[in-house]
Coordinates of C-alpha atoms in Angstrom, one line a residue:
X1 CA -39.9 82.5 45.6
X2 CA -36.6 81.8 44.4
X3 CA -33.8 83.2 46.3
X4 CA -32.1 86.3 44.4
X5 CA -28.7 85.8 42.9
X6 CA -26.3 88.4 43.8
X7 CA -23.5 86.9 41.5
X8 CA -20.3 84.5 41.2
X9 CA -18.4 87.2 43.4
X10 CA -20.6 87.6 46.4
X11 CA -21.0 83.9 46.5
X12 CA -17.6 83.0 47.1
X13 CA -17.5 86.3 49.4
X14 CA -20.9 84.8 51.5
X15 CA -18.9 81.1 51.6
X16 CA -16.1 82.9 53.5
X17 CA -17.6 84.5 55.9
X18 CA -20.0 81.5 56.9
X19 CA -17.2 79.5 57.0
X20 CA -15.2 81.8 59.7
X21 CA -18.5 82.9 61.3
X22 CA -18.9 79.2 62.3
X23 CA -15.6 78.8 63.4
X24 CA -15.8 81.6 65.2
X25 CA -19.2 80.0 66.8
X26 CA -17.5 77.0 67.4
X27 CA -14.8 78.8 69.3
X28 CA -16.9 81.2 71.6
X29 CA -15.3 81.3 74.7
X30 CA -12.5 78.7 74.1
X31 CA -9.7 81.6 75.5
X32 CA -11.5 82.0 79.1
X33 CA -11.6 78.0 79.0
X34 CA -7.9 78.0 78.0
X35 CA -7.1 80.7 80.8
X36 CA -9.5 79.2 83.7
X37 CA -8.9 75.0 82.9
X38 CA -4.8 75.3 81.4
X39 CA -3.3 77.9 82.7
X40 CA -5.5 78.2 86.1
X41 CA -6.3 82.0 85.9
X42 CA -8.7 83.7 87.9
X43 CA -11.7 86.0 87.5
X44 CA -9.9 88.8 87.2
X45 CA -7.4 87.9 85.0
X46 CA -10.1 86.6 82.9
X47 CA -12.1 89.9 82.7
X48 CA -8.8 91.7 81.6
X49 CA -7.8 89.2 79.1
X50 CA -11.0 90.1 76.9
X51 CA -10.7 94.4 78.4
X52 CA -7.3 94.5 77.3
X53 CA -7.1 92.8 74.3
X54 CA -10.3 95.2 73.0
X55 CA -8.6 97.8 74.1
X56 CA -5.1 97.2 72.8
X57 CA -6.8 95.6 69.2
X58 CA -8.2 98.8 68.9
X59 CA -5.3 100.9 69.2
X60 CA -3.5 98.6 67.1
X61 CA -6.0 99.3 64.3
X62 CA -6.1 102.7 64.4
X63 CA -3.3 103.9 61.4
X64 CA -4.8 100.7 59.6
X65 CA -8.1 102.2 58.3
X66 CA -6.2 105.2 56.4
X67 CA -3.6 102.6 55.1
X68 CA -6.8 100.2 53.8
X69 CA -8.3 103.2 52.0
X70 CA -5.3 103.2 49.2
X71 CA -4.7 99.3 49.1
X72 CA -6.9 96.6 47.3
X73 CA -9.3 95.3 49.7
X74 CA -9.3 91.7 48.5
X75 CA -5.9 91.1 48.8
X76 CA -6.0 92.6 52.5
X77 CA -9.3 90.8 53.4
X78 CA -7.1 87.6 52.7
X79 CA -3.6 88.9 54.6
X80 CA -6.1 89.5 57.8
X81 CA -7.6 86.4 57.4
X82 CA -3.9 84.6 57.1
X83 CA -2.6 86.9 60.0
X84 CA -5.4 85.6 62.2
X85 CA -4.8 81.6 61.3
X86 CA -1.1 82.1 62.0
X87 CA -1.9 84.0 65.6
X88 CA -5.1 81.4 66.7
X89 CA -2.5 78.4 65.5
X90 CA 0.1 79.2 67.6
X91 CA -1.7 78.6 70.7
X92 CA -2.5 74.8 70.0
X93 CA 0.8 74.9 68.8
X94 CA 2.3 75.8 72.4
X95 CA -0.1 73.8 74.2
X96 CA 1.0 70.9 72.7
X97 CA 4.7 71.8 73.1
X98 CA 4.0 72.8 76.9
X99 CA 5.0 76.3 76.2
X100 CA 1.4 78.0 76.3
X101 CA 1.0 80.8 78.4
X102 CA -1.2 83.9 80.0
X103 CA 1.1 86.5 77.6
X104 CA 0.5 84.8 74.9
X105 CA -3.1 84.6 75.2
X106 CA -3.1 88.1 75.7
X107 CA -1.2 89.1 72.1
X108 CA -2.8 86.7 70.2
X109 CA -6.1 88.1 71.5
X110 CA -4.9 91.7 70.1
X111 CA -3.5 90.6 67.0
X112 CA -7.2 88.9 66.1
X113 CA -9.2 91.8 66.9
X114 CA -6.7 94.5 65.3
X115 CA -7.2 92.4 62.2
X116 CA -10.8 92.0 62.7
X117 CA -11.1 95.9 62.3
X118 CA -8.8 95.8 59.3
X119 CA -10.8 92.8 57.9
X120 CA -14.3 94.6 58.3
X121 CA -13.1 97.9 56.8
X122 CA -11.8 96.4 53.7
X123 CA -14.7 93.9 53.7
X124 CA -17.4 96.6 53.5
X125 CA -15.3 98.8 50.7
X126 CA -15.0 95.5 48.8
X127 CA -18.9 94.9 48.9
X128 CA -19.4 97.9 46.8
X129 CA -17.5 97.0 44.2
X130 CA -19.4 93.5 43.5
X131 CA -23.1 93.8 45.0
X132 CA -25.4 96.4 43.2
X133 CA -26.8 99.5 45.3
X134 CA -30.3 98.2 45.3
X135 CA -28.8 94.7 46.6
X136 CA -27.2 95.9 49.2
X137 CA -29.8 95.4 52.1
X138 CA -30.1 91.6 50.4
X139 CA -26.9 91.1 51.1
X140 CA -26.2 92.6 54.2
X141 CA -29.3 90.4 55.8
X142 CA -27.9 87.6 54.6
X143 CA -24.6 88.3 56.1
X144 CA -26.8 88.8 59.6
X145 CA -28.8 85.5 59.3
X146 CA -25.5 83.5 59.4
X147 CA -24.3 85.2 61.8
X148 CA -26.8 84.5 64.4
X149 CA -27.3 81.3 62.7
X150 CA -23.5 80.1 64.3
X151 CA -24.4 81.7 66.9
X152 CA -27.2 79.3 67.4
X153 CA -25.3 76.2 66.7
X154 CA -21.4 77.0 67.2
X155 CA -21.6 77.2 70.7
X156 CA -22.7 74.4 72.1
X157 CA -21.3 72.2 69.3
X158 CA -17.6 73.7 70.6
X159 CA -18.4 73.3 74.3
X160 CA -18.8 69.7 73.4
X161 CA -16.1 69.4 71.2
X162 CA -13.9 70.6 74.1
X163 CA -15.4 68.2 76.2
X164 CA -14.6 65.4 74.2
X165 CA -11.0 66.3 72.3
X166 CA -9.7 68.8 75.0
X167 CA -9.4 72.9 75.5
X168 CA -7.8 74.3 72.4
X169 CA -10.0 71.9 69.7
X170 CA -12.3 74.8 69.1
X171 CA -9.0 77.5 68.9
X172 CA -7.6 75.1 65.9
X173 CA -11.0 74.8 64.3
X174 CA -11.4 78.4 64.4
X175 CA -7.9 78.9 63.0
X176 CA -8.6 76.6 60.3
X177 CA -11.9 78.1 59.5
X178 CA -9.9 81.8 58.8
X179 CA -7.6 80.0 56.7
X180 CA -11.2 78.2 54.6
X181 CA -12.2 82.1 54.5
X182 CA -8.5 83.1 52.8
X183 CA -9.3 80.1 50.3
X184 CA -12.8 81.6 49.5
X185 CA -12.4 85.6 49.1
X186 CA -9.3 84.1 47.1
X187 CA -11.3 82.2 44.9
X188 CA -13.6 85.0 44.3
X189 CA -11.2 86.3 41.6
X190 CA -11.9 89.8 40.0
X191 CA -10.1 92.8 38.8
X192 CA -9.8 95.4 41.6
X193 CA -7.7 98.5 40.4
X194 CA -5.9 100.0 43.3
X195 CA -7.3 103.4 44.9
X196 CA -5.0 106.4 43.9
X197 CA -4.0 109.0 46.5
X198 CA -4.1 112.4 45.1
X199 CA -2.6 115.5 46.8
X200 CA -0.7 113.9 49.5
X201 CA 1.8 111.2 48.7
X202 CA 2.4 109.1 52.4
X203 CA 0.4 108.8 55.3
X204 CA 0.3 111.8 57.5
X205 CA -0.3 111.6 61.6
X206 CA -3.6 113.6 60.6
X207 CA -5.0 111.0 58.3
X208 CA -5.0 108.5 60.9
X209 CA -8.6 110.8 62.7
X210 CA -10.0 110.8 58.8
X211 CA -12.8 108.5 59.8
X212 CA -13.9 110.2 62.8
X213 CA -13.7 113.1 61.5
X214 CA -16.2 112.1 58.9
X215 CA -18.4 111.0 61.1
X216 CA -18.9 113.6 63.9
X217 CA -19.2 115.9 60.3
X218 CA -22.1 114.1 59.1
X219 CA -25.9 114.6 60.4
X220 CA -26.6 111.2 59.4
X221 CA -23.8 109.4 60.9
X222 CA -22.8 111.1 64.0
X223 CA -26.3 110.5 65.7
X224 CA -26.5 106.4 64.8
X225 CA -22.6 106.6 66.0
X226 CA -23.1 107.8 69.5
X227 CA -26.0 105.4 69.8
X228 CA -24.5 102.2 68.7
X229 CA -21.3 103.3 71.0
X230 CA -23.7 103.5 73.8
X231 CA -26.0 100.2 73.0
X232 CA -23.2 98.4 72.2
X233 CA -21.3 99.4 75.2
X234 CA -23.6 98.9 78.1
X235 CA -24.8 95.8 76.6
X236 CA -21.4 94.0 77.0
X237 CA -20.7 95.5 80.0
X238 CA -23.1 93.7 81.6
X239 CA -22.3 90.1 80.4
X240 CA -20.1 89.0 83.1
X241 CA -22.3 90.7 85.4
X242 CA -25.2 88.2 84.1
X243 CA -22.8 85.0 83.8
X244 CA -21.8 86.0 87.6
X245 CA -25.4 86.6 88.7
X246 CA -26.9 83.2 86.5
X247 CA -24.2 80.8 87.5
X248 CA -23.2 82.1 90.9
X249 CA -25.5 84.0 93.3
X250 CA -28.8 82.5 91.3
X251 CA -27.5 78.5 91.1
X252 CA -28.1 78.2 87.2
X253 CA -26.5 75.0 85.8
X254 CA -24.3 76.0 82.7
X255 CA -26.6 74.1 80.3
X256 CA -29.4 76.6 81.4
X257 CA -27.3 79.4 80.8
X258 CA -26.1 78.3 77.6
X259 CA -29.9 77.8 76.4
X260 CA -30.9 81.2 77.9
X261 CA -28.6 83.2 75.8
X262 CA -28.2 80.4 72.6
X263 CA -31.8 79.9 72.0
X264 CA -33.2 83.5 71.8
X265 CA -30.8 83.8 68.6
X266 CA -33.3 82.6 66.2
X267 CA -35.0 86.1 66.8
X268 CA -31.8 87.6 65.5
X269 CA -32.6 85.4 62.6
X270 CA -36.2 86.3 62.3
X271 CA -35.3 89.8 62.6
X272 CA -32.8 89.6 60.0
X273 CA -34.8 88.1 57.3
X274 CA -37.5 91.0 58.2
X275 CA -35.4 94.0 57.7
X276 CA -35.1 94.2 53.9
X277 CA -39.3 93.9 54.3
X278 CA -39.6 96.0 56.8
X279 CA -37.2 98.9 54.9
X280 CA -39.1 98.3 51.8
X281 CA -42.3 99.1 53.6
X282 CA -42.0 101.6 56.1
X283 CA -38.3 102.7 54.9
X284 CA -34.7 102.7 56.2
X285 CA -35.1 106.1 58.8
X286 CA -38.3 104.4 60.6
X287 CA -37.0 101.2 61.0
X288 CA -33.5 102.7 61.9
X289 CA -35.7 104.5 64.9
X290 CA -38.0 101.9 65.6
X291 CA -35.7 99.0 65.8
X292 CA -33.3 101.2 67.7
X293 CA -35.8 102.2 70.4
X294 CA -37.3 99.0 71.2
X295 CA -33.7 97.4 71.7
X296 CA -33.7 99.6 74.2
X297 CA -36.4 98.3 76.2
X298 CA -35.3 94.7 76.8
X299 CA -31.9 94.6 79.0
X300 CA -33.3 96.2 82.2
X301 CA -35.8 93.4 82.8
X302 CA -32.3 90.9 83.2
X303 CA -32.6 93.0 86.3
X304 CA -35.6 91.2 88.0
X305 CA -34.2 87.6 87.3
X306 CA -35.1 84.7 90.3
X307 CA -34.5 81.7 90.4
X308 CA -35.8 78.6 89.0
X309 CA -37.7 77.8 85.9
X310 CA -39.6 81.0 86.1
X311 CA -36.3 83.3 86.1
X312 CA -35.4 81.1 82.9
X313 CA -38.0 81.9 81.0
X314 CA -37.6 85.9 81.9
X315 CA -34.2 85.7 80.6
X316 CA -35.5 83.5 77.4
X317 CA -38.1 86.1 76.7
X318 CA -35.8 89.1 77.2
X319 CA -32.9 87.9 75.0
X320 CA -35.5 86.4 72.6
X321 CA -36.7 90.5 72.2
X322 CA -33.4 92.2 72.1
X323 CA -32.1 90.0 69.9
X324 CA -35.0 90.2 67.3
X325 CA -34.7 93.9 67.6
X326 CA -30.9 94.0 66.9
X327 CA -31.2 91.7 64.0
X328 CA -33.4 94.1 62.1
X329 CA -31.6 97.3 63.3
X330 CA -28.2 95.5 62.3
X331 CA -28.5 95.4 58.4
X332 CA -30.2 98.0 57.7
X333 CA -27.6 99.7 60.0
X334 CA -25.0 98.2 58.2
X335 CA -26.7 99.4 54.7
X336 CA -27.8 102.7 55.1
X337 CA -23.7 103.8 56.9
X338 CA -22.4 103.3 53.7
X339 CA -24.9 104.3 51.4
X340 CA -24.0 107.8 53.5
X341 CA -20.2 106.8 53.0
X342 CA -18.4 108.1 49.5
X343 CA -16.5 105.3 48.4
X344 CA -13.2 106.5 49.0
X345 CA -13.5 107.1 52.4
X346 CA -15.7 103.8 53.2
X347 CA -12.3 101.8 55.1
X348 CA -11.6 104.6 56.6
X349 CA -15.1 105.3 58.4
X350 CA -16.0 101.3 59.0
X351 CA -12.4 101.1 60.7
X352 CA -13.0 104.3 62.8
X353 CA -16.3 103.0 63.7
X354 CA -15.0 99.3 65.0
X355 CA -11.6 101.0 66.7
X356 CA -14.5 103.2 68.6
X357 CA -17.0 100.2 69.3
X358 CA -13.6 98.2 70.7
X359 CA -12.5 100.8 72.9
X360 CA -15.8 101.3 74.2
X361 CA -17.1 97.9 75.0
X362 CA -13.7 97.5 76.9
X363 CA -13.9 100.8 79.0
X364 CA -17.6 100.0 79.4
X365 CA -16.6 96.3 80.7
X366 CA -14.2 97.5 83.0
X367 CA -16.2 100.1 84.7
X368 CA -19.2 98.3 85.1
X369 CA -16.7 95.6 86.8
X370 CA -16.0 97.9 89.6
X371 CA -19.6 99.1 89.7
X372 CA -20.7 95.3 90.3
X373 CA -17.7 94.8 93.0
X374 CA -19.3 97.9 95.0
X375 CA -23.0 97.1 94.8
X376 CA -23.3 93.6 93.5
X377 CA -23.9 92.4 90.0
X378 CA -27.3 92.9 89.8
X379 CA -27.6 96.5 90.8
X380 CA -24.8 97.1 87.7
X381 CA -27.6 95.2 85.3
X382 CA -30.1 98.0 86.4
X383 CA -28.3 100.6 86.6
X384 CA -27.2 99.6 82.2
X385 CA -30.5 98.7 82.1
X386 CA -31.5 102.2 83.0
X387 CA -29.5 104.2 81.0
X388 CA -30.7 101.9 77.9
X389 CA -33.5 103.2 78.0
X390 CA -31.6 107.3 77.1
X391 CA -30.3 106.0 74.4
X392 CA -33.0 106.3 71.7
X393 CA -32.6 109.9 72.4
X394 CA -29.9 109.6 70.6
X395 CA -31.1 108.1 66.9
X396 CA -31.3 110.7 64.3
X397 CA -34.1 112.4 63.4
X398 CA -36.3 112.3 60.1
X399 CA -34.6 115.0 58.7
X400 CA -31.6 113.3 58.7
X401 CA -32.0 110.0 58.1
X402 CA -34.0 111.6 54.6
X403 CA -30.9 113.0 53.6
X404 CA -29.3 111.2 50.0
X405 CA -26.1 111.2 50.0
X406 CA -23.6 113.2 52.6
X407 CA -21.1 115.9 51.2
X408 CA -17.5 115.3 51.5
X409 CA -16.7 116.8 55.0
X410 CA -14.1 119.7 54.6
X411 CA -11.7 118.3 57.1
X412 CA -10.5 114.8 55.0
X413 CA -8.1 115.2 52.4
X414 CA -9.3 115.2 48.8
X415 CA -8.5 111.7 47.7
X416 CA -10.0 109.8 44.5
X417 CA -10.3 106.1 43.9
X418 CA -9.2 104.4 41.3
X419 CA -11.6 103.8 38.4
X420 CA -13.3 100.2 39.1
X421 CA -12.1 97.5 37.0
X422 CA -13.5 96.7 33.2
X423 CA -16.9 95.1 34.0
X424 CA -17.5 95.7 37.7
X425 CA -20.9 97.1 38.8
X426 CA -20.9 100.0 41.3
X427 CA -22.1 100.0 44.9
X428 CA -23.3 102.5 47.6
X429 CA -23.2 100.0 50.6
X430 CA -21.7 97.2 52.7
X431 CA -21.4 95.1 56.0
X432 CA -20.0 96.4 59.3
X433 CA -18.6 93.8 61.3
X434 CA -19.6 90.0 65.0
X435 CA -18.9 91.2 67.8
X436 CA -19.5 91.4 67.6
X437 CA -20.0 90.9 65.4
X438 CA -19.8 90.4 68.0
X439 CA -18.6 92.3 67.3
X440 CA -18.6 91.6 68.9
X441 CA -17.2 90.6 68.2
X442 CA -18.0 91.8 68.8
X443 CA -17.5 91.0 68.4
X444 CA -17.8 91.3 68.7
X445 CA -18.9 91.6 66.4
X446 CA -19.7 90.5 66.0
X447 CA -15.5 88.3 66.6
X448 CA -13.8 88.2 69.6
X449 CA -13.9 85.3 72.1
X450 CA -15.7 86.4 75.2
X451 CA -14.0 86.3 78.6
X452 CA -16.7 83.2 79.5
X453 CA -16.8 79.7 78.2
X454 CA -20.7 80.1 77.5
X455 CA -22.0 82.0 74.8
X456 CA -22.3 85.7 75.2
X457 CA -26.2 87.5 76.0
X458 CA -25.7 89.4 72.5
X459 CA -24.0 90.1 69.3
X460 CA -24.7 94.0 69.4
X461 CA -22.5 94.8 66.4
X462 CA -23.8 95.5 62.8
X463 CA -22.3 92.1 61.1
X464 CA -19.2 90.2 61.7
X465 CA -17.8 91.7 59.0

C-alpha cells in the first residue's frame, strides 16, 4: 500500500522534526555526563539540574501560550528552534574556552524547555492549518514513530560518540540539529495570516490561566488532563529510582541498562503505527480508555527486579508493554485534544498542558527523591507502581469522549483568528509534544535531557512536539 501524502507542507514540517528528534536522541543524557565527568557534580546536584530546570522552564513558559495564540506560528516555531541552537551552543562554546560551568548548565537547561513548550504550542496550531481533519491521526502517528524510532537509535549512537570525540559532541549535534529544524519549517513556505485579537487589545494578567481554564471547563479534556499529569508524573519520578536500583544496589553494567530501556522502544513504534487502525476500528474513546488503562499495569512489576539475566528480561518485558501501550495512547491522545480545541485557543491549551506536565514531572521527581532516601529506591518504584494502577479511574467516560466538538468555555475571552490564507485547507487537530516528548521531554517529551547519561525508562508525553 503506498504511503499517503499529506502534502509539500507537512513534508518539510515531518523533515524538521526528525531531524531535531534525532538530535535530541543523540544527545539523551549528555547534560548529566557534562555535570558528573566536567564539572564533577554529584547525585544530588544532578537530580536538581533536570527538577529545576522543569520546573523553572515551565514557569518561564507560562505568559508564552497567550502570546503564541495572536502570533504566526511558523515564524515562532523557527525563533524557538533558533533560541534553543544559540542556548545548546553556548555550552561547547564554554567548554572549549574553559569557562563552562554548573550555572550555566542550569539556564541553558530552562531556556530549552521554556522553548520547548512555546515550540509545541505553536507546532500543534500550525498543524491545523496544513494537514486535513481526517489526516490528522496519519500524521500525528507518524510524528510518534520517529519519535521512538530516535529513541531507539540516538542513544547509544551519542553515548558512543562521546566516547570517542568527548562530553559535549552530542550537546553540539543536538544544537546543530535545532538549527536543521529552523532550515526545514522555513522551507515549508506558506501564507499564514496573523490571528486577530478582538475585544481586548494587550495581554492581560488573566489571559495568562486561558488554557487552564479551558481545560478544567471541558468534560472531555479535564478527565484525560488529570490522567496524563498523573501517568506522566509517577512514571519519571521513578527513573532515577530505577537507574539507582539497576546500576547500583542490583550490579547492572551500563550496557544492560541501556538495552533494557532502548530496546523495548520498538513497541512504541509498533504501537504507533497501530493507533490510526486501532481508532478506525474500535474508535478514538475506546482506545483512549483501553490504551490508557493497560499503561497502567506495567510499571509496578520494575518493582520485583533481581538480578541477573532473569531480572533483565523482567525489565525488557515490562518496558517492552508500557511502551507499546503509550505509543498507541500518544497519537490518538495527541489527535482527539485538539479536535476538542477551537482553533483559536489551540496554543493556548497545548502550552497550558506542557507548563502543567513540566511542573509536575519535576515535583513528582523530587518527592519521590526523598521517598527513595527514606525507604530505599525500590520501595518508591512500588509505592508509583501502586498508585498507577488509580489512575485509569481517571480517563473519561463514554459520554464524554462521544462528545463532537466542545463549546467555548465562558471564562476565555472572545477572540477570533484570522481568516487562513488563500488556498490553505482547515484542520481540527495536531501534535502535543518528547518528553517527553519526552516530553519528555519529556520530554520530555518527549525533549529534555534526562538527569542520567543512559536513556530514560519512557517517553510518557504525547509527541515531541
Amino acid at each position: 500500500m503506498a504511503r499517503r501524502s499529506l502534502g509539500r507542507q507537512f513534508g518539510w514540517l515531518w523533515a524538521a522534526f526528525a531531524v531535531s528528534a534525532y538530535g535530541t536522541g543523540l544527545g539523551f543524557g549528555a547534560f548529566a555526563v557534562i555535570a558528573i565527568r566536567v564539572l564533577h557534580a554529584g547525585a544530588a546536584e544532578v537530580s536538581a539540574l533536570s527538577a529545576a530546570s522543569l520546573a523553572a522552564g515551565a514557569v518561564v513558559a507560562v505568559p508564552l501560550g497567550p502570546w503564541v495564540e495572536f502570533r504566526r506560528k511558523r515564524p515562532v516555531m523557527v525563533a524557538m528552534d533558533l533560541a534553543r541552537f544559540a542556548a545548546l551552543l553556548s555550552i561547547p562554546a564554554a567548554f572549549a574556552l574553559g569557562r563552562l560551568s554548573f550555572a550555566q548548565l542550569l539556564i541553558v537547561s530552562v531556556i530549552v524547555a521554556a522553548a520547548k513548550i512555546a515550540f509545541n504550542a505553536a507546532s500543534g496550531a500550525y498543524l491545523k492549518t496544513i494537514v486535513r481533519p481526517e489526516d490528522l491521526l496519519v500524521a500525528n502517528g507518524r510524528f510518534e514513530s520517529t519519535t521512538w524510532t530516535s529513541t531507539v537509535l540516538g542513544p547509544p549512537l551519542g553515548g558512543a560518540a562521546i566516547g570517542v570525540f568527548g562530553p559535549v559532541t552530542t550537546v553540539l549535534a543536538d544544537a546543530v540539529s535545532y538549527l536543521l529544524s529552523a532550515a526545514g519549517i522555513r522551507a515549508a513556505g506558506g501564507q499564514e495570516a496573523r490571528p486577530v485579537r478582538t475585544g481586548v487589545a494587550r495581554l492581560r494578567a488573566r489571559d495568562l490561566a486561558d488554557g487552564w481554564r479551558y481545560i478544567l471547563a471541558s468534560p472531555s479534556l479535564r478527565p484525560l488532563f488529570w490522567n496524563t499529569m498523573a501517568v506522566n508524573g509517577l512514571i519519571m519520578a521513578t527513573a532515577p529510582l530505577i537507574t539507582v536500583l539497576m546500576l547500583g544496589r542490583l550490579g547492572f553494567a551500563p550496557w544492560q541498562y541501556g538495552l533494557a530501556f532502548a530496546a523495548p522502544c520498538v513497541g512504541g513504534l509498533i504501537g504507533a503505527r497501530l493507533a490510526r487502525r486501532l481508532a478506525a476500528r474500535f474508535g478514538q474513546h475506546t482506545v483512549l480508555r483501553a490504551a490508557g488503562a493497560l499503561r497502567a499495569c506495567w510499571p509496578l512489576g520494575l518493582a520485583f527486579v533481581r538480578p541477573g539475566t532473569a531480572g533483565l528480561v523482567l525489565v525488557l518485558a515490562v518496558q517492552f508493554g508500557l511502551v507499546t501501550c503509550i505509543g498507541v495512547f500518544n497519537p490518538v491522545l495527541a489527535t482527539y485534544r485538539l479536535q476538542q480545541t477551537p482553533k483559536d485557543r489551540v496554543a493556548r491549551t497545548l502550552s497550558a498542558w506542557s507548563v502543567s506536565s513540566s511542573a509536575t514531572i519535576a515535583a513528582m521527581t523530587a518527592l519521590w527523591g526523598v521517598l527513595a532516601s527514606l525507604t530505599g529506591p525500590r520501595t518508591g518504584i512500588a509505592v508509583a507502581g501502586l498508585l498507577m494502577l488509580a489512575t485509569p479511574l481517571l480517563l473519561p467516560r463514554r459520554k464524554h469522549l462521544a462528545a463532537a466538538q466542545p463549546q467555548e468555555a465562558p471564562e476565555v475571552p472572545a477572540v477570533t483568528a484570522a481568516v487562513e490564507a488563500s488556498g490553505s485547507r482547515s484542520l481540527s487537530a495536531a501534535a502535543a509534544a518528547r518528553p517527553a516528548a519526552p516530553s519528555l521531554p519529556p520530554p520530555p517529551a518527549s525533549p529534555v535531557p534526562p538527569p542520567s547519561p543512559v536513556p530514560r525508562p519512557t517517553v510518557p508525553e504525547a509527541s515531541r512536539w
